[in-house]
């Protein structure tokens, strides 16, 4: 999937296409890198590319599962826990293992999008100190849109990290990824 988000129709189709495009863009940030480079943190931040891949993959799984399960709590398969970002950054899995995990997350996220039946269904707000206590639910469509916003934010981080490693930017990386 290239840099420009493909055309889609219908609200669910557009939400799915944007989420998958952002996940694909994130994946391109590791094209041609060594394991050591993908685990490095060449900026002032502690972020690394493998941690961002693991985190964003889990974000897709979790929030798409919320939309499918609404109004019930999501059922997250074993091995797809949404660990804190710091834990994902510290994960020492190889780049190859990380990409296998990420691709499984994208496959599950895609299947979850395909299983959503009601974009207006209320999704219970998970307990977290950053959510207002009076907020009890949001719509499934919010969860699906949230995937794109969260992944896009971190794809920007990944772009900066990759450019700090070897100067390659998103356009060049898309060309490299499409050539594989």
PDB file of C-alpha atoms in Angstrom:
ATOM      1  CA  UNK A   1       0.000   0.000   0.000  1.00  0.00           C
ATOM      2  CA  UNK A   2       1.574   3.271  -1.086  1.00  0.00           C
ATOM      3  CA  UNK A   3       1.944   6.595   0.617  1.00  0.00           C
ATOM      4  CA  UNK A   4      -1.459   7.880  -0.522  1.00  0.00           C
ATOM      5  CA  UNK A   5      -4.403   6.233   1.223  1.00  0.00           C
ATOM      6  CA  UNK A   6      -6.423   4.277  -1.356  1.00  0.00           C
ATOM      7  CA  UNK A   7      -9.979   5.283  -2.175  1.00  0.00           C
ATOM      8  CA  UNK A   8     -12.621   3.548  -0.059  1.00  0.00           C
ATOM      9  CA  UNK A   9     -16.386   3.688   0.192  1.00  0.00           C
ATOM     10  CA  UNK A  10     -18.676   3.720   3.191  1.00  0.00           C
ATOM     11  CA  UNK A  11     -17.784   4.781   6.691  1.00  0.00           C
ATOM     12  CA  UNK A  12     -16.460   1.395   7.816  1.00  0.00           C
ATOM     13  CA  UNK A  13     -14.486   0.989   4.597  1.00  0.00           C
ATOM     14  CA  UNK A  14     -12.845   4.376   5.030  1.00  0.00           C
ATOM     15  CA  UNK A  15     -12.000   3.732   8.711  1.00  0.00           C
ATOM     16  CA  UNK A  16     -10.481   0.345   7.809  1.00  0.00           C
ATOM     17  CA  UNK A  17      -8.517   1.679   4.845  1.00  0.00           C
ATOM     18  CA  UNK A  18      -6.996   4.550   6.818  1.00  0.00           C
ATOM     19  CA  UNK A  19      -6.047   2.319   9.757  1.00  0.00           C
ATOM     20  CA  UNK A  20      -4.435  -0.306   7.529  1.00  0.00           C
ATOM     21  CA  UNK A  21      -2.622   2.355   5.502  1.00  0.00           C
ATOM     22  CA  UNK A  22      -1.116   3.856   8.652  1.00  0.00           C
ATOM     23  CA  UNK A  23      -0.041   0.409   9.860  1.00  0.00           C
ATOM     24  CA  UNK A  24       1.547  -0.247   6.452  1.00  0.00           C
ATOM     25  CA  UNK A  25       3.378   3.089   6.617  1.00  0.00           C
ATOM     26  CA  UNK A  26       4.761   2.195  10.018  1.00  0.00           C
ATOM     27  CA  UNK A  27       6.020  -1.139   8.677  1.00  0.00           C
ATOM     28  CA  UNK A  28       7.991   0.611   5.920  1.00  0.00           C
ATOM     29  CA  UNK A  29      10.133   2.393   8.513  1.00  0.00           C
ATOM     30  CA  UNK A  30      12.170  -0.775   9.104  1.00  0.00           C
ATOM     31  CA  UNK A  31      12.743  -1.752   5.464  1.00  0.00           C
ATOM     32  CA  UNK A  32      16.415  -2.557   4.983  1.00  0.00           C
ATOM     33  CA  UNK A  33      17.426  -2.113   8.616  1.00  0.00           C
ATOM     34  CA  UNK A  34      19.462  -4.489  10.722  1.00  0.00           C
ATOM     35  CA  UNK A  35      18.158  -5.832  14.002  1.00  0.00           C
ATOM     36  CA  UNK A  36      20.537  -3.521  15.863  1.00  0.00           C
ATOM     37  CA  UNK A  37      19.341  -0.447  13.944  1.00  0.00           C
ATOM     38  CA  UNK A  38      15.669  -1.303  14.514  1.00  0.00           C
ATOM     39  CA  UNK A  39      16.299  -1.539  18.280  1.00  0.00           C
ATOM     40  CA  UNK A  40      18.376   1.646  18.447  1.00  0.00           C
ATOM     41  CA  UNK A  41      17.123   4.944  19.789  1.00  0.00           C
ATOM     42  CA  UNK A  42      19.128   7.561  17.887  1.00  0.00           C
ATOM     43  CA  UNK A  43      17.068  10.506  19.114  1.00  0.00           C
ATOM     44  CA  UNK A  44      16.728  12.058  22.580  1.00  0.00           C
ATOM     45  CA  UNK A  45      13.655   9.852  23.071  1.00  0.00           C
ATOM     46  CA  UNK A  46      13.795   6.268  24.312  1.00  0.00           C
ATOM     47  CA  UNK A  47      11.519   5.202  21.431  1.00  0.00           C
ATOM     48  CA  UNK A  48      12.738   2.587  18.968  1.00  0.00           C
ATOM     49  CA  UNK A  49      11.219   1.139  15.824  1.00  0.00           C
ATOM     50  CA  UNK A  50      10.642  -2.378  17.150  1.00  0.00           C
ATOM     51  CA  UNK A  51       8.817  -1.027  20.186  1.00  0.00           C
ATOM     52  CA  UNK A  52       6.634   1.201  18.015  1.00  0.00           C
ATOM     53  CA  UNK A  53       5.762  -1.734  15.740  1.00  0.00           C
ATOM     54  CA  UNK A  54       4.789  -3.893  18.725  1.00  0.00           C
ATOM     55  CA  UNK A  55       2.801  -1.097  20.379  1.00  0.00           C
ATOM     56  CA  UNK A  56       0.911  -0.043  17.255  1.00  0.00           C
ATOM     57  CA  UNK A  57       0.142  -3.639  16.325  1.00  0.00           C
ATOM     58  CA  UNK A  58      -1.365  -4.149  19.768  1.00  0.00           C
ATOM     59  CA  UNK A  59      -3.306  -0.872  19.467  1.00  0.00           C
ATOM     60  CA  UNK A  60      -4.932  -2.157  16.275  1.00  0.00           C
ATOM     61  CA  UNK A  61      -5.866  -5.462  17.855  1.00  0.00           C
ATOM     62  CA  UNK A  62      -7.196  -3.979  21.089  1.00  0.00           C
ATOM     63  CA  UNK A  63      -9.306  -1.147  19.696  1.00  0.00           C
ATOM     64  CA  UNK A  64     -10.702  -3.141  16.772  1.00  0.00           C
ATOM     65  CA  UNK A  65     -11.629  -5.927  19.228  1.00  0.00           C
ATOM     66  CA  UNK A  66     -13.440  -3.316  21.320  1.00  0.00           C
ATOM     67  CA  UNK A  67     -15.497  -2.281  18.288  1.00  0.00           C
ATOM     68  CA  UNK A  68     -16.401  -5.891  17.466  1.00  0.00           C
ATOM     69  CA  UNK A  69     -17.372  -6.802  21.030  1.00  0.00           C
ATOM     70  CA  UNK A  70     -19.401  -3.681  21.791  1.00  0.00           C
ATOM     71  CA  UNK A  71     -21.225  -3.313  24.083  1.00  0.00           C
ATOM     72  CA  UNK A  72     -19.348  -6.140  25.812  1.00  0.00           C
ATOM     73  CA  UNK A  73     -15.712  -6.174  26.884  1.00  0.00           C
ATOM     74  CA  UNK A  74     -13.291  -7.212  24.136  1.00  0.00           C
ATOM     75  CA  UNK A  75     -11.844 -10.697  23.924  1.00  0.00           C
ATOM     76  CA  UNK A  76      -8.134 -10.313  23.181  1.00  0.00           C
ATOM     77  CA  UNK A  77      -6.409 -13.537  22.049  1.00  0.00           C
ATOM     78  CA  UNK A  78      -3.409 -14.730  24.045  1.00  0.00           C
ATOM     79  CA  UNK A  79      -0.173 -13.135  22.959  1.00  0.00           C
ATOM     80  CA  UNK A  80      -1.722  -9.820  21.943  1.00  0.00           C
ATOM     81  CA  UNK A  81      -1.649  -8.040  25.283  1.00  0.00           C
ATOM     82  CA  UNK A  82      -1.524  -4.264  25.128  1.00  0.00           C
ATOM     83  CA  UNK A  83       1.524  -3.805  27.353  1.00  0.00           C
ATOM     84  CA  UNK A  84       2.769  -0.365  28.313  1.00  0.00           C
ATOM     85  CA  UNK A  85       4.814   1.299  25.565  1.00  0.00           C
ATOM     86  CA  UNK A  86       7.899   1.186  27.775  1.00  0.00           C
ATOM     87  CA  UNK A  87       7.658  -2.623  27.924  1.00  0.00           C
ATOM     88  CA  UNK A  88       7.296  -2.859  24.159  1.00  0.00           C
ATOM     89  CA  UNK A  89      10.360  -0.654  23.629  1.00  0.00           C
ATOM     90  CA  UNK A  90      12.363  -2.843  26.014  1.00  0.00           C
ATOM     91  CA  UNK A  91      11.255  -6.069  24.265  1.00  0.00           C
ATOM     92  CA  UNK A  92      14.331  -7.829  22.911  1.00  0.00           C
ATOM     93  CA  UNK A  93      12.586  -9.867  20.220  1.00  0.00           C
ATOM     94  CA  UNK A  94      14.461  -9.723  16.941  1.00  0.00           C
ATOM     95  CA  UNK A  95      13.269  -7.473  14.149  1.00  0.00           C
ATOM     96  CA  UNK A  96      12.146 -10.585  12.267  1.00  0.00           C
ATOM     97  CA  UNK A  97      10.141 -11.815  15.287  1.00  0.00           C
ATOM     98  CA  UNK A  98       8.699  -8.332  15.738  1.00  0.00           C
ATOM     99  CA  UNK A  99       7.556  -8.217  12.117  1.00  0.00           C
ATOM    100  CA  UNK A 100       5.902 -11.637  12.465  1.00  0.00           C
ATOM    101  CA  UNK A 101       4.071 -10.334  15.566  1.00  0.00           C
ATOM    102  CA  UNK A 102       3.169  -7.069  13.815  1.00  0.00           C
ATOM    103  CA  UNK A 103       1.839  -8.859  10.724  1.00  0.00           C
ATOM    104  CA  UNK A 104      -0.277 -11.143  12.930  1.00  0.00           C
ATOM    105  CA  UNK A 105      -1.641  -8.025  14.633  1.00  0.00           C
ATOM    106  CA  UNK A 106      -2.492  -6.457  11.280  1.00  0.00           C
ATOM    107  CA  UNK A 107      -4.222  -9.676  10.161  1.00  0.00           C
ATOM    108  CA  UNK A 108      -6.281  -9.784  13.356  1.00  0.00           C
ATOM    109  CA  UNK A 109      -7.077  -6.065  13.128  1.00  0.00           C
ATOM    110  CA  UNK A 110      -8.254  -6.577   9.537  1.00  0.00           C
ATOM    111  CA  UNK A 111     -10.460  -9.508  10.563  1.00  0.00           C
ATOM    112  CA  UNK A 112     -11.892  -7.444  13.414  1.00  0.00           C
ATOM    113  CA  UNK A 113     -12.752  -4.566  11.066  1.00  0.00           C
ATOM    114  CA  UNK A 114     -14.515  -7.071   8.816  1.00  0.00           C
ATOM    115  CA  UNK A 115     -16.528  -8.337  11.808  1.00  0.00           C
ATOM    116  CA  UNK A 116     -17.822  -4.949  13.007  1.00  0.00           C
ATOM    117  CA  UNK A 117     -21.590  -4.796  12.614  1.00  0.00           C
ATOM    118  CA  UNK A 118     -22.644  -1.622  14.428  1.00  0.00           C
ATOM    119  CA  UNK A 119     -20.516   1.529  14.344  1.00  0.00           C
ATOM    120  CA  UNK A 120     -22.863   3.172  16.848  1.00  0.00           C
ATOM    121  CA  UNK A 121     -22.548   0.435  19.469  1.00  0.00           C
ATOM    122  CA  UNK A 122     -21.392   1.758  22.846  1.00  0.00           C
ATOM    123  CA  UNK A 123     -17.930   0.600  23.865  1.00  0.00           C
ATOM    124  CA  UNK A 124     -17.181   0.673  27.602  1.00  0.00           C
ATOM    125  CA  UNK A 125     -14.292   2.995  28.401  1.00  0.00           C
ATOM    126  CA  UNK A 126     -11.439   0.959  29.874  1.00  0.00           C
ATOM    127  CA  UNK A 127     -10.186   1.982  33.295  1.00  0.00           C
ATOM    128  CA  UNK A 128      -7.275   4.407  32.986  1.00  0.00           C
ATOM    129  CA  UNK A 129      -6.358   7.552  34.885  1.00  0.00           C
ATOM    130  CA  UNK A 130      -6.306   9.683  31.707  1.00  0.00           C
ATOM    131  CA  UNK A 131      -9.997   9.117  30.882  1.00  0.00           C
ATOM    132  CA  UNK A 132     -12.510  11.433  32.553  1.00  0.00           C
ATOM    133  CA  UNK A 133     -14.412   9.511  35.252  1.00  0.00           C
ATOM    134  CA  UNK A 134     -17.785  10.613  33.856  1.00  0.00           C
ATOM    135  CA  UNK A 135     -16.990   9.088  30.445  1.00  0.00           C
ATOM    136  CA  UNK A 136     -18.547   5.617  30.465  1.00  0.00           C
ATOM    137  CA  UNK A 137     -18.628   4.720  26.761  1.00  0.00           C
ATOM    138  CA  UNK A 138     -17.879   5.879  23.244  1.00  0.00           C
ATOM    139  CA  UNK A 139     -19.057   4.550  19.927  1.00  0.00           C
ATOM    140  CA  UNK A 140     -17.381   1.706  18.055  1.00  0.00           C
ATOM    141  CA  UNK A 141     -16.588   4.192  15.266  1.00  0.00           C
ATOM    142  CA  UNK A 142     -14.531   6.225  17.777  1.00  0.00           C
ATOM    143  CA  UNK A 143     -12.461   3.117  18.589  1.00  0.00           C
ATOM    144  CA  UNK A 144     -11.788   2.467  14.922  1.00  0.00           C
ATOM    145  CA  UNK A 145     -10.858   6.100  14.235  1.00  0.00           C
ATOM    146  CA  UNK A 146      -8.610   6.031  17.297  1.00  0.00           C
ATOM    147  CA  UNK A 147      -6.487   3.316  15.679  1.00  0.00           C
ATOM    148  CA  UNK A 148      -5.584   5.653  12.821  1.00  0.00           C
ATOM    149  CA  UNK A 149      -4.805   8.590  15.081  1.00  0.00           C
ATOM    150  CA  UNK A 150      -2.668   6.581  17.496  1.00  0.00           C
ATOM    151  CA  UNK A 151      -0.762   4.784  14.743  1.00  0.00           C
ATOM    152  CA  UNK A 152      -0.301   7.988  12.705  1.00  0.00           C
ATOM    153  CA  UNK A 153       1.193   9.727  15.747  1.00  0.00           C
ATOM    154  CA  UNK A 154       3.677   6.916  16.230  1.00  0.00           C
ATOM    155  CA  UNK A 155       4.403   6.590  12.514  1.00  0.00           C
ATOM    156  CA  UNK A 156       5.592  10.188  12.689  1.00  0.00           C
ATOM    157  CA  UNK A 157       7.873   9.202  15.556  1.00  0.00           C
ATOM    158  CA  UNK A 158       9.119   6.242  13.507  1.00  0.00           C
ATOM    159  CA  UNK A 159       9.819   8.496  10.512  1.00  0.00           C
ATOM    160  CA  UNK A 160      12.032  10.719  12.645  1.00  0.00           C
ATOM    161  CA  UNK A 161      13.828   7.737  14.168  1.00  0.00           C
ATOM    162  CA  UNK A 162      14.441   6.216  10.723  1.00  0.00           C
ATOM    163  CA  UNK A 163      15.697   9.514   9.304  1.00  0.00           C
ATOM    164  CA  UNK A 164      18.055   9.769  12.288  1.00  0.00           C
ATOM    165  CA  UNK A 165      19.434   6.291  11.543  1.00  0.00           C
ATOM    166  CA  UNK A 166      20.214   6.653   7.835  1.00  0.00           C
ATOM    167  CA  UNK A 167      18.440   9.688   6.401  1.00  0.00           C
ATOM    168  CA  UNK A 168      15.792   7.700   4.521  1.00  0.00           C
ATOM    169  CA  UNK A 169      12.337   9.279   4.482  1.00  0.00           C
ATOM    170  CA  UNK A 170       8.850   7.941   3.888  1.00  0.00           C
ATOM    171  CA  UNK A 171       8.759   8.414   0.100  1.00  0.00           C
ATOM    172  CA  UNK A 172      12.043   6.563  -0.422  1.00  0.00           C
ATOM    173  CA  UNK A 173      11.019   3.827   2.028  1.00  0.00           C
ATOM    174  CA  UNK A 174       7.701   3.308   0.219  1.00  0.00           C
ATOM    175  CA  UNK A 175       9.606   2.819  -3.039  1.00  0.00           C
ATOM    176  CA  UNK A 176      11.955   0.341  -1.341  1.00  0.00           C
ATOM    177  CA  UNK A 177       9.043  -1.566   0.263  1.00  0.00           C
ATOM    178  CA  UNK A 178       7.124  -1.786  -2.993  1.00  0.00           C
ATOM    179  CA  UNK A 179      10.219  -3.139  -4.764  1.00  0.00           C
ATOM    180  CA  UNK A 180      10.408  -6.133  -2.386  1.00  0.00           C
TER     181      UNK A 180
END
